[in-house]
mmCIF file of C-alpha atoms in Angstrom:
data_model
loop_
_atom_site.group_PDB
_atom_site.id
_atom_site.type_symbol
_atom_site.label_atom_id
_atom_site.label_comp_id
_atom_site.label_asym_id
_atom_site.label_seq_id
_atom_site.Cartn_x
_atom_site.Cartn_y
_atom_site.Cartn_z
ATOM 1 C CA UNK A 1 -10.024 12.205 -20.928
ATOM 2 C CA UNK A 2 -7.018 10.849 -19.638
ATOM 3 C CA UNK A 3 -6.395 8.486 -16.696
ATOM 4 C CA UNK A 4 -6.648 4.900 -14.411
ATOM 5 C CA UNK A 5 -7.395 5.042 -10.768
ATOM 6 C CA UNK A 6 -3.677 4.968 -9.234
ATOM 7 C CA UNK A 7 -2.150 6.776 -12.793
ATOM 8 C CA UNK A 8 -4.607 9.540 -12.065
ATOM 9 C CA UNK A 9 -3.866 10.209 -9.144
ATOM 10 C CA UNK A 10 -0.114 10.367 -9.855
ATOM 11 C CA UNK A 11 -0.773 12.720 -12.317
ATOM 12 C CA UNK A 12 -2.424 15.041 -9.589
ATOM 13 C CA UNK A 13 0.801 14.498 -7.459
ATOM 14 C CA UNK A 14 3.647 14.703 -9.698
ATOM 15 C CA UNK A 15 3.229 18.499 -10.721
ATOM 16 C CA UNK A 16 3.071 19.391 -6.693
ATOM 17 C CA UNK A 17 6.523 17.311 -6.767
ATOM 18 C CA UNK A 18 8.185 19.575 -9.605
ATOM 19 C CA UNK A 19 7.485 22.721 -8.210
ATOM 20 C CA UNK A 20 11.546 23.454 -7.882
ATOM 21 C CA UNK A 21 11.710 23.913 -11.887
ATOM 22 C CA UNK A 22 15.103 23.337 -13.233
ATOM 23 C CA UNK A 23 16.050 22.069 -9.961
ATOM 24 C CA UNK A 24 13.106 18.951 -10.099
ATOM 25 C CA UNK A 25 15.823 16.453 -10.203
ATOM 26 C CA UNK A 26 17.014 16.738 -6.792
ATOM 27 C CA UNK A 27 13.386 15.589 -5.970
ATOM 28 C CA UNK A 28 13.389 12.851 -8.681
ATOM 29 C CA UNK A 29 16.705 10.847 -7.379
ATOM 30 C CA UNK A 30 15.797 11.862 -3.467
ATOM 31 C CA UNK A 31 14.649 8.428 -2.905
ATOM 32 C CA UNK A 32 17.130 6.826 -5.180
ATOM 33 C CA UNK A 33 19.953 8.379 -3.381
ATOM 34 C CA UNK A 34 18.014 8.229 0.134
ATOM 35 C CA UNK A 35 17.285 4.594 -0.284
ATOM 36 C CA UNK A 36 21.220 3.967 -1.597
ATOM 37 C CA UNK A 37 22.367 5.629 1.338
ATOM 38 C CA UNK A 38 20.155 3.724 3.067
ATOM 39 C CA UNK A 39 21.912 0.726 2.084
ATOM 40 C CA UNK A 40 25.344 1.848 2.582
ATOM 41 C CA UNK A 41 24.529 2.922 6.354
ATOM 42 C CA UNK A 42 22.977 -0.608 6.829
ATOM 43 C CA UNK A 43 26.219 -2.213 5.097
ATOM 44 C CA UNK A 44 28.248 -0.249 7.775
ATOM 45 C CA UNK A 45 26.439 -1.646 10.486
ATOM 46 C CA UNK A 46 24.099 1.002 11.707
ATOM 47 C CA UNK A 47 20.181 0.942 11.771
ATOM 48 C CA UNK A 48 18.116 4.134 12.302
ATOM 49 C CA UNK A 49 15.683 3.125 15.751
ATOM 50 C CA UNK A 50 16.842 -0.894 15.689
ATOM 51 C CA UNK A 51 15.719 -3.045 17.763
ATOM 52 C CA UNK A 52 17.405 -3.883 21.099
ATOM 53 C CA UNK A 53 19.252 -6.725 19.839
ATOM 54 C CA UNK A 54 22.857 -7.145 20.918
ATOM 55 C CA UNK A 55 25.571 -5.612 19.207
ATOM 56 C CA UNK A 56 26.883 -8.723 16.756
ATOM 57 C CA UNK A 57 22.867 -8.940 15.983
ATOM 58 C CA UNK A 58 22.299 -5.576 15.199
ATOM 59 C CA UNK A 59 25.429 -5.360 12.773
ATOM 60 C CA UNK A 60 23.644 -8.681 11.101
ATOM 61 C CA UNK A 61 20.330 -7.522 10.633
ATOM 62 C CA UNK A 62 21.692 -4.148 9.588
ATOM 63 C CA UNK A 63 24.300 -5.854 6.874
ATOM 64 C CA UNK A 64 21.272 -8.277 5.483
ATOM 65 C CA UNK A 65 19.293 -5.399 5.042
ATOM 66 C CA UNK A 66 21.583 -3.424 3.329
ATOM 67 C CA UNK A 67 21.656 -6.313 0.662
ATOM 68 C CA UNK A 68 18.583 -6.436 0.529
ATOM 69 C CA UNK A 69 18.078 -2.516 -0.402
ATOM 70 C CA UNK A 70 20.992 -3.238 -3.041
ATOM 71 C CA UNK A 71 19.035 -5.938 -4.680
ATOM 72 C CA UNK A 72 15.741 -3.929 -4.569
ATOM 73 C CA UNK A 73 16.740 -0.842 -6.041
ATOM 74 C CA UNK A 74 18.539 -2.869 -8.594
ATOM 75 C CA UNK A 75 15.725 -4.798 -9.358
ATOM 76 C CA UNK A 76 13.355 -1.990 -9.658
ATOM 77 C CA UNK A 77 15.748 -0.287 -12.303
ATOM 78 C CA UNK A 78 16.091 -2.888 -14.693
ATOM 79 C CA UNK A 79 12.767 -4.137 -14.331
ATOM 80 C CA UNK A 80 11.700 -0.479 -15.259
ATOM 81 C CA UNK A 81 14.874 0.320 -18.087
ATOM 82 C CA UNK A 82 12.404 0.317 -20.730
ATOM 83 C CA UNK A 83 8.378 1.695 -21.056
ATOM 84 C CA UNK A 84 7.728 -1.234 -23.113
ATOM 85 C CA UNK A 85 8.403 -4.102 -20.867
ATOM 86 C CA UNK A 86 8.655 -2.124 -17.242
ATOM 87 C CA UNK A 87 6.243 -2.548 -14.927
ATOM 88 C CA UNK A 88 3.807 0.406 -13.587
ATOM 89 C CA UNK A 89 5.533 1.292 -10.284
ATOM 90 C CA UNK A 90 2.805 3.707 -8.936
ATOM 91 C CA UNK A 91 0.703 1.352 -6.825
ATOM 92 C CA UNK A 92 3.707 0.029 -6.041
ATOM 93 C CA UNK A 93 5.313 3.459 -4.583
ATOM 94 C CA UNK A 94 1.781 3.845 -3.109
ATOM 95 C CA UNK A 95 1.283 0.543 -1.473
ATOM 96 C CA UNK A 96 4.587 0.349 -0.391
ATOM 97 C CA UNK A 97 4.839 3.793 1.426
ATOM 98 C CA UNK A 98 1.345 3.004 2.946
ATOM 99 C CA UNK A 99 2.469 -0.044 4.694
ATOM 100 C CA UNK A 100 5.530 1.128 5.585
ATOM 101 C CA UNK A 101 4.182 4.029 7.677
ATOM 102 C CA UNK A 102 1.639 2.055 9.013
ATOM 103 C CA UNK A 103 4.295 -1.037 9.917
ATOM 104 C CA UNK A 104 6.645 1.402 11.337
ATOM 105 C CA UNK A 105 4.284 2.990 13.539
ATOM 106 C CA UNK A 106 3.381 -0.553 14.657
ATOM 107 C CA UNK A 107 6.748 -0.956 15.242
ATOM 108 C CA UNK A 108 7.475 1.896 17.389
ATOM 109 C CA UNK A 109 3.899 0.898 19.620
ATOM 110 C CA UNK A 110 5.561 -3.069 19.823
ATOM 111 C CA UNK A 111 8.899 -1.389 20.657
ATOM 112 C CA UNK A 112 7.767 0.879 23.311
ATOM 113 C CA UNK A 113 5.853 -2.110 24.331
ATOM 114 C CA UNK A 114 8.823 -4.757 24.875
ATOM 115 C CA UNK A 115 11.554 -3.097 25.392
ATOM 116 C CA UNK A 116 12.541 -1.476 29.142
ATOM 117 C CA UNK A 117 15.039 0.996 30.729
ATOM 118 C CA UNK A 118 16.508 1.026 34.269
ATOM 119 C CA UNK A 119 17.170 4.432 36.132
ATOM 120 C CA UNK A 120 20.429 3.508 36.333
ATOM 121 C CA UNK A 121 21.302 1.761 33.192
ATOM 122 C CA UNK A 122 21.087 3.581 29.818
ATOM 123 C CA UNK A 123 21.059 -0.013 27.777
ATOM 124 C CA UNK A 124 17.778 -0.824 26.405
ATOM 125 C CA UNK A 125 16.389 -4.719 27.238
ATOM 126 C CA UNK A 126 13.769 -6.649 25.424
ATOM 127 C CA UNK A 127 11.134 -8.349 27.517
ATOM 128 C CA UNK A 128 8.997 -11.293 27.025
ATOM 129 C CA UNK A 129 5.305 -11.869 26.426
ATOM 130 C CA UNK A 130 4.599 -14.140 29.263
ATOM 131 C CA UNK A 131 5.957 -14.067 32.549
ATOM 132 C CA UNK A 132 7.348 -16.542 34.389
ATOM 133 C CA UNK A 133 4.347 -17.942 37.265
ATOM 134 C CA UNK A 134 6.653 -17.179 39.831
ATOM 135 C CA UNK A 135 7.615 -13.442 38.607
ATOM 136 C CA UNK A 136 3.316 -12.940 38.771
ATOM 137 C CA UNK A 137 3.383 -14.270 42.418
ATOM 138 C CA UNK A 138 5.929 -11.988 43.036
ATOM 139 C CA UNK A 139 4.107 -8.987 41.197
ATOM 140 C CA UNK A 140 0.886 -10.139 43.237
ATOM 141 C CA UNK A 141 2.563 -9.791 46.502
ATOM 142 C CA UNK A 142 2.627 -13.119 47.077
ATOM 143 C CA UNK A 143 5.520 -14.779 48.412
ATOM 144 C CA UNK A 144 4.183 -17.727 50.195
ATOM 145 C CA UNK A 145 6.404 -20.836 49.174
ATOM 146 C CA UNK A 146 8.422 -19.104 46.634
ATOM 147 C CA UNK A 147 12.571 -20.133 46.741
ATOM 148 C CA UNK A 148 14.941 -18.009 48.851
ATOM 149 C CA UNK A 149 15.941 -16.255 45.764
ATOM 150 C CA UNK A 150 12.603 -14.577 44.768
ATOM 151 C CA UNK A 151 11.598 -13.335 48.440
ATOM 152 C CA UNK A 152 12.145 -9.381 48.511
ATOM 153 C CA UNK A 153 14.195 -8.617 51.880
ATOM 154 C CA UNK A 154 14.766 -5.433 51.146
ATOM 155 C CA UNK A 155 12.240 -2.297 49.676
ATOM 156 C CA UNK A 156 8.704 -2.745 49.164
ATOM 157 C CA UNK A 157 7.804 -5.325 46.523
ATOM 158 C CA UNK A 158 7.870 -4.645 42.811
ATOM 159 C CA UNK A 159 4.574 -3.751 41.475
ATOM 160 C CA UNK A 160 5.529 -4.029 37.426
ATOM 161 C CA UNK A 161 7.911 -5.968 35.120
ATOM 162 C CA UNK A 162 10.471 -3.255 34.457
ATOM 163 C CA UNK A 163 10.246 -2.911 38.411
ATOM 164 C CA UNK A 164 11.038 -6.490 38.854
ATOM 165 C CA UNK A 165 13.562 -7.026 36.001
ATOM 166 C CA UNK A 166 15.898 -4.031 37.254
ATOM 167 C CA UNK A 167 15.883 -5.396 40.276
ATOM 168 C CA UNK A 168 17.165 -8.646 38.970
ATOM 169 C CA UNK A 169 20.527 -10.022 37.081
ATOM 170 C CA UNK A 170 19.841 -8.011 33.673
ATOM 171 C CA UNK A 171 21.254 -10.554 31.604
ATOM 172 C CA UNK A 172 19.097 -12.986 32.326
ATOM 173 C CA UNK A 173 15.637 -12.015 31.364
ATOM 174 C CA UNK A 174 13.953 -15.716 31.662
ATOM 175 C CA UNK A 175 13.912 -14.690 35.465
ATOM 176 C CA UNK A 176 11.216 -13.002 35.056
ATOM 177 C CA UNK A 177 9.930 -13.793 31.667
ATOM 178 C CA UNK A 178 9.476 -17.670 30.028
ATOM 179 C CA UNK A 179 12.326 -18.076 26.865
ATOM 180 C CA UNK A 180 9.446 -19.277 24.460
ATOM 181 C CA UNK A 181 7.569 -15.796 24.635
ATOM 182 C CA UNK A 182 11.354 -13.846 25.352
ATOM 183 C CA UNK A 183 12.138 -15.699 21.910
ATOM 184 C CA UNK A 184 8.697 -14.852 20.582
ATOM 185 C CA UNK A 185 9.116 -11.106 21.172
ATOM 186 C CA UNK A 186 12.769 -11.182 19.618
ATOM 187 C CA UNK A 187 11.512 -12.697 16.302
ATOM 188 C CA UNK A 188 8.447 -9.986 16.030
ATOM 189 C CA UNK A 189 11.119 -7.289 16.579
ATOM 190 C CA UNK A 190 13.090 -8.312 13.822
ATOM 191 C CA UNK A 191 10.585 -9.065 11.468
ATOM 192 C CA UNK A 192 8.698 -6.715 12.193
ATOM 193 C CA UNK A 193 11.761 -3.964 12.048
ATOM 194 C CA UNK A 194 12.865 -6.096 8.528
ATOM 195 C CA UNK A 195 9.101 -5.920 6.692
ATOM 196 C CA UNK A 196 9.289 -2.073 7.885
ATOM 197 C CA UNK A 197 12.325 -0.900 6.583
ATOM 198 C CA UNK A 198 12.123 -3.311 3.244
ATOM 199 C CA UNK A 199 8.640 -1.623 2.632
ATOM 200 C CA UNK A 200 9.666 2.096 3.339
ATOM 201 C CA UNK A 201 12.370 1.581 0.919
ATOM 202 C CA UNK A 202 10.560 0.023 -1.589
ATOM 203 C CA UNK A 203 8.137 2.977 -1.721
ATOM 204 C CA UNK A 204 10.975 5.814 -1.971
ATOM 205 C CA UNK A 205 12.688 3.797 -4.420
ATOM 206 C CA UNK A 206 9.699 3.191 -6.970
ATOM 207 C CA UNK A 207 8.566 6.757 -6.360
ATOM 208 C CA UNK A 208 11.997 8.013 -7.300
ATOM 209 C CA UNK A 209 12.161 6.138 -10.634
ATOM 210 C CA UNK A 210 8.769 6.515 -11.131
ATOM 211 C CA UNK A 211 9.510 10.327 -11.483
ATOM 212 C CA UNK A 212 12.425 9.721 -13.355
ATOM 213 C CA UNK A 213 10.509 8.191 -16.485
ATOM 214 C CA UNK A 214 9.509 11.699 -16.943
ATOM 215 C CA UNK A 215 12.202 13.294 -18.348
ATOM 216 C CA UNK A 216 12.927 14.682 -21.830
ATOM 217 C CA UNK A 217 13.792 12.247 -24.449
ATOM 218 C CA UNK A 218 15.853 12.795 -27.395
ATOM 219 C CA UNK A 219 15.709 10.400 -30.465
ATOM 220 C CA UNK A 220 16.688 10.609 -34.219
ATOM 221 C CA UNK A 221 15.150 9.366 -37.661
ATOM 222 C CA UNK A 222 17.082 8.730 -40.538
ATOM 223 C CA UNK A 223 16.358 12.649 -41.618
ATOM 224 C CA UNK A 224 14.994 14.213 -38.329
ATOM 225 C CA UNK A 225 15.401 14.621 -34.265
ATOM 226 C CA UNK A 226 12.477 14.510 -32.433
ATOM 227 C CA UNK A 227 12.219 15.668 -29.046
ATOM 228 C CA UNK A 228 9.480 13.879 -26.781
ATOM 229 C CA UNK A 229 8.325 15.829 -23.634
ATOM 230 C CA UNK A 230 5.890 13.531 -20.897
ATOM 231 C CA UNK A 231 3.105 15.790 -20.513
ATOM 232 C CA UNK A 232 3.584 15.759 -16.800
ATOM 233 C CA UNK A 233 6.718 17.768 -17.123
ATOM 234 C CA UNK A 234 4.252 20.586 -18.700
ATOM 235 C CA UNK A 235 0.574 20.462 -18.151
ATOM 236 C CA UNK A 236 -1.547 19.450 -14.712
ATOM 237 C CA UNK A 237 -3.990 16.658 -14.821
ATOM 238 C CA UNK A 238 -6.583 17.256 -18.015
ATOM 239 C CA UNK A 239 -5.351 20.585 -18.746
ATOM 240 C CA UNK A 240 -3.565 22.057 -21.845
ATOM 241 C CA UNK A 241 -2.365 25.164 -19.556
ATOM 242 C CA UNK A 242 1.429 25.202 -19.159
ATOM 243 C CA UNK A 243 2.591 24.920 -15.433
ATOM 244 C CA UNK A 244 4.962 27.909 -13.806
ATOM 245 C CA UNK A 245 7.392 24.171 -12.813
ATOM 246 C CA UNK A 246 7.867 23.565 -16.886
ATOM 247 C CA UNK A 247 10.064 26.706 -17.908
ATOM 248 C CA UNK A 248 13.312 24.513 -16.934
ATOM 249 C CA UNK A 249 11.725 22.092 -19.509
ATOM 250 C CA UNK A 250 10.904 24.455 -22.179
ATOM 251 C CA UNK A 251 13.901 26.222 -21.863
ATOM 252 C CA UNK A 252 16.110 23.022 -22.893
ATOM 253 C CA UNK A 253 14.029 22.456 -25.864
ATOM 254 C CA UNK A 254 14.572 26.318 -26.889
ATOM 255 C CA UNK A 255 18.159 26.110 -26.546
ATOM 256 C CA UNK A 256 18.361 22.580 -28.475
ATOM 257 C CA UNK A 257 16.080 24.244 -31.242
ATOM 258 C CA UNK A 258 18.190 27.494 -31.402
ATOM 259 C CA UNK A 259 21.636 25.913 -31.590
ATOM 260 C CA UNK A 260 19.916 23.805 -34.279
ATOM 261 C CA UNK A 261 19.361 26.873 -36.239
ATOM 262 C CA UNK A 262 16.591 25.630 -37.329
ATOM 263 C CA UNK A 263 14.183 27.565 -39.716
ATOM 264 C CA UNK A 264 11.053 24.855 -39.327
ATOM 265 C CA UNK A 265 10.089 22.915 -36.531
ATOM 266 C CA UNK A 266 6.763 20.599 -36.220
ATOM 267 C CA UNK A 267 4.924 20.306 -32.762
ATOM 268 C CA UNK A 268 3.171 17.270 -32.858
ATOM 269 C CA UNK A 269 0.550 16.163 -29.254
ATOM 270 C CA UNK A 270 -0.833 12.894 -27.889
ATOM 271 C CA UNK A 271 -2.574 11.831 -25.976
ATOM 272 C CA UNK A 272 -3.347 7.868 -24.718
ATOM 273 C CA UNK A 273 -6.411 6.143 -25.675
ATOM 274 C CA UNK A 274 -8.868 6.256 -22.377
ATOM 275 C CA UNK A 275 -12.193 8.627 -22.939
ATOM 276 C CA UNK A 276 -13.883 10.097 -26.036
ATOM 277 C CA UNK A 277 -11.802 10.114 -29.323
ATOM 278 C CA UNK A 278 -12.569 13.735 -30.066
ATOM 279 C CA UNK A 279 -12.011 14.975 -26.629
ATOM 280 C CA UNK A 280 -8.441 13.869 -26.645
ATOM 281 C CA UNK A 281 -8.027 14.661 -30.368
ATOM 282 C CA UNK A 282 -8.743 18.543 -28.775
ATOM 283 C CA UNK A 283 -6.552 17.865 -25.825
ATOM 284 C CA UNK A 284 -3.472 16.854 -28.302
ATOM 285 C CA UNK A 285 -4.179 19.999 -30.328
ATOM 286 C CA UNK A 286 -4.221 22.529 -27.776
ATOM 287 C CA UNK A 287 -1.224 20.943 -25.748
ATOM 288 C CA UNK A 288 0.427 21.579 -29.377
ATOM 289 C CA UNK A 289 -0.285 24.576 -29.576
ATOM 290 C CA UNK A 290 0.441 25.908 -26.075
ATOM 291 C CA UNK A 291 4.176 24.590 -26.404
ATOM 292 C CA UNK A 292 4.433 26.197 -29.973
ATOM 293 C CA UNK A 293 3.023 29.492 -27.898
ATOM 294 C CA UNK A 294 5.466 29.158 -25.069
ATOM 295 C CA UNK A 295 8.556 28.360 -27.728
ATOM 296 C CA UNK A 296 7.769 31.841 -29.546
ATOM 297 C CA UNK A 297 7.119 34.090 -27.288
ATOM 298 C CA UNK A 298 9.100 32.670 -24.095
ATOM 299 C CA UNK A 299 11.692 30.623 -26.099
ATOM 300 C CA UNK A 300 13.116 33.255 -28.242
ATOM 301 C CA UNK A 301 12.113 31.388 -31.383
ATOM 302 C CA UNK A 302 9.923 33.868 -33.261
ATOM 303 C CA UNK A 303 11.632 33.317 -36.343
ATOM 304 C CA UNK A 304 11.287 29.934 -36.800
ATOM 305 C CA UNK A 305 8.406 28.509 -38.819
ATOM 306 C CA UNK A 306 6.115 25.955 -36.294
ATOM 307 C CA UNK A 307 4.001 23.855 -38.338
ATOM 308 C CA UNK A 308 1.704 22.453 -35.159
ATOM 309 C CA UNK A 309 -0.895 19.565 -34.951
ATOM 310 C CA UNK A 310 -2.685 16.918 -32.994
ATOM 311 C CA UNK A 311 -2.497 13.388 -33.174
ATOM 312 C CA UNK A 312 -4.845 12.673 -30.582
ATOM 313 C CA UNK A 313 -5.071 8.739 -29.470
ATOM 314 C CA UNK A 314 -4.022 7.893 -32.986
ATOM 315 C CA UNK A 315 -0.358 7.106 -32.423
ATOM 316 C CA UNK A 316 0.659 5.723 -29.618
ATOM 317 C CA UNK A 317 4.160 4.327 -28.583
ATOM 318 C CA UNK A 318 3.318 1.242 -26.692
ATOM 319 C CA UNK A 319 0.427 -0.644 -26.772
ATOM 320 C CA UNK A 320 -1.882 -0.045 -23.846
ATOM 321 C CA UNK A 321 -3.174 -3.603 -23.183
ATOM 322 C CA UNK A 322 -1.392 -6.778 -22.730
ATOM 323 C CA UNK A 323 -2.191 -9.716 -24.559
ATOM 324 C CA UNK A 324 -4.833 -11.132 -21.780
ATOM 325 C CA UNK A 325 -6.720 -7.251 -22.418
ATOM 326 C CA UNK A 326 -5.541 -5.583 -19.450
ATOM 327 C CA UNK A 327 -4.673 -2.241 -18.781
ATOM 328 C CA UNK A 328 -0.764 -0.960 -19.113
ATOM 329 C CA UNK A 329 -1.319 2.119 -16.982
ATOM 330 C CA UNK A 330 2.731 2.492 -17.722
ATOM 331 C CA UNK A 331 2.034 2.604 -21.489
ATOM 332 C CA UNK A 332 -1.098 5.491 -20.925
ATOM 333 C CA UNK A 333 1.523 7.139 -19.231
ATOM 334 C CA UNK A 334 4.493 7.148 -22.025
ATOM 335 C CA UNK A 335 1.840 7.349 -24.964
ATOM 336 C CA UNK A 336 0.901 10.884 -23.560
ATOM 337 C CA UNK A 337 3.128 13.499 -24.804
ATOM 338 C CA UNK A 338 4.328 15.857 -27.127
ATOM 339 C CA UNK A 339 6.989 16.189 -29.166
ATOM 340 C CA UNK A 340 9.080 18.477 -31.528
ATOM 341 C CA UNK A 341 10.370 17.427 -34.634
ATOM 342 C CA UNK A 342 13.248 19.547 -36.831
ATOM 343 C CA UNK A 343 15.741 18.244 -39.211
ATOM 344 C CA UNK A 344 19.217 17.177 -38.162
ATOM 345 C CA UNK A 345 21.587 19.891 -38.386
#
């Protein structure tokens, strides 16, 4: 067996996410170059839904964010250059794009909630949480010993907030709403608005790299090359069946092998170390064997020798606990693989 909770799951996901084939990298750097973008927008001075802050504030907020995105994604790369020391970003993609879409939906309802529109004024206002006790006389209908300058002459009295505040001097909200709570409701905005956007692109950006890990690896021995294919770029979850989304894949290793000229290859599997030692000695075998049978009969390569075995849990590349005797779901994921082995032209 292979697997981990979160890592399990992924390895559901990801072959859903490579369905293009050949073209599976405009998926991988989508939320690399979506979350960059992201960045460069925000460094311009534009925010996608902001707040209804006032102009200089908006161009702040968006300009801190768009550090902050720079840093992030940043940060995430490094963090992740290498299998043996980066960390396992799929909670993190997961957790991330969970409370994003729950935070921005909380946004939206706090938004919708504090912020008003007059008939006659396309700007957008932010209101208070408490209202000033002479604004709720007014709203009551009670204008007994209120000042000149709340008695309604004019129309019938307001009978909401928005009602009252158009009716007022717009820029001065603290007519009808106290400045502790109209300060209170600016601060959740922002934060709020901040945490979201922070979170959603945290999520893209470790799912993006994430996804990247899995790509074809090419490394050479003093005598031989050996190609290393993740398993997720060829087999579904538990399965030594070749995916439809591999041929892209495949087809590179064919056309290293045959401008190799090569006259022997070896097709080695692996597996990581979770579940029954003989089960994934099997599962290494017949992964093997199914590239060897895709690489002769697909690949064009039916006159090259393929000397084909399994090295189950036996070899891994990275250990798969840390020194306390946790679990490196990262390292499960790089140990389990296959690769193809000829001699340097």
């Amino acid at each position: 067996m292979e697997g981990g909770d979160l890592q399990q799951w992924w390895e559901w996901v990801t072959p859903f996410l490579r369905r293009m084939g050949p073209l599976s990298n405009a998926v991988e750097y989508a939320g690399m170059i979506a979350t960059a973008g992201w960045a460069v927008i925000s460094l311009c001075g534009f925010l996608l839904l902001p707040p209804p802050l006032e102009k200089r504030e908006c161009k702040g907020l968006a300009r801190v964010l768009g550090v902050v995105f720079g840093i992030m994604l940043a940060a995430l790369y490094l963090l992740n250059r290498r299998a043996e020391d980066s960390i396992d970003l799929v909670p993190v993609a997961v957790a991330s794009l969970g409370a994003g879409i729950v935070l921005f939906l909380g946004y939206l309802l706090v938004r919708r909630l504090l912020t008003y529109r007059c008939v006659d004024d396309e700007k957008q206002y932010l209101g208070g949480l408490r209202l000033q006790p002479d604004a709720k006389l007014v709203l009551a209908g009670d204008f007994a010993g209120l000042p000149e300058e709340r008695q309604i002459k004019v129309g019938s009295p307001p009978k909401t907030a928005q009602a009252y505040f158009c009716l007022s001097d717009r820029d001065d909200p603290s007519w009808i709403w106290t400045k502790g709570s109209l300060d209170t409701a600016w601060w959740l905005m922002v934060v709020l608005y901040f945490v979201t956007m922070l979170a959603l692109a945290t999520g893209l950006s470790a799912m993006a790299l994430e996804l990247h890990e899995d790509q074809i690896e090419v490394s050479e021995t003093a005598t031989d090359r050996v190609v290393t294919i993740p398993t997720t770029l060829l087999f579904d979850f538990d399965t030594a069946t070749i995916a439809k989304s591999s041929d892209g894949y495949l087809d590179t290793v064919a056309r290293m092998l045959a401008d190799a000229k090569v006259q022997k290859v070896r097709v080695v599997g692996h597996t990581d170390g979770f579940g029954e030692e003989a089960y994934n000695q099997r599962l290494s075998e017949q992964r093997a064997f199914a590239v060897r049978n895709w690489l002769v009969g697909r690949g064009g390569l039916a006159n090259v020798a393929f000397e084909v075995s399994g090295a189950g849990e036996k070899e891994p590349k990275h250990r798969e606990t840390d020194d306390n005797g946790q679990d490196r779901p990262e390292a499960r994921h790089a140990n389990r693989r296959v690769e193809v082995i000829f001699s340097k032209p």
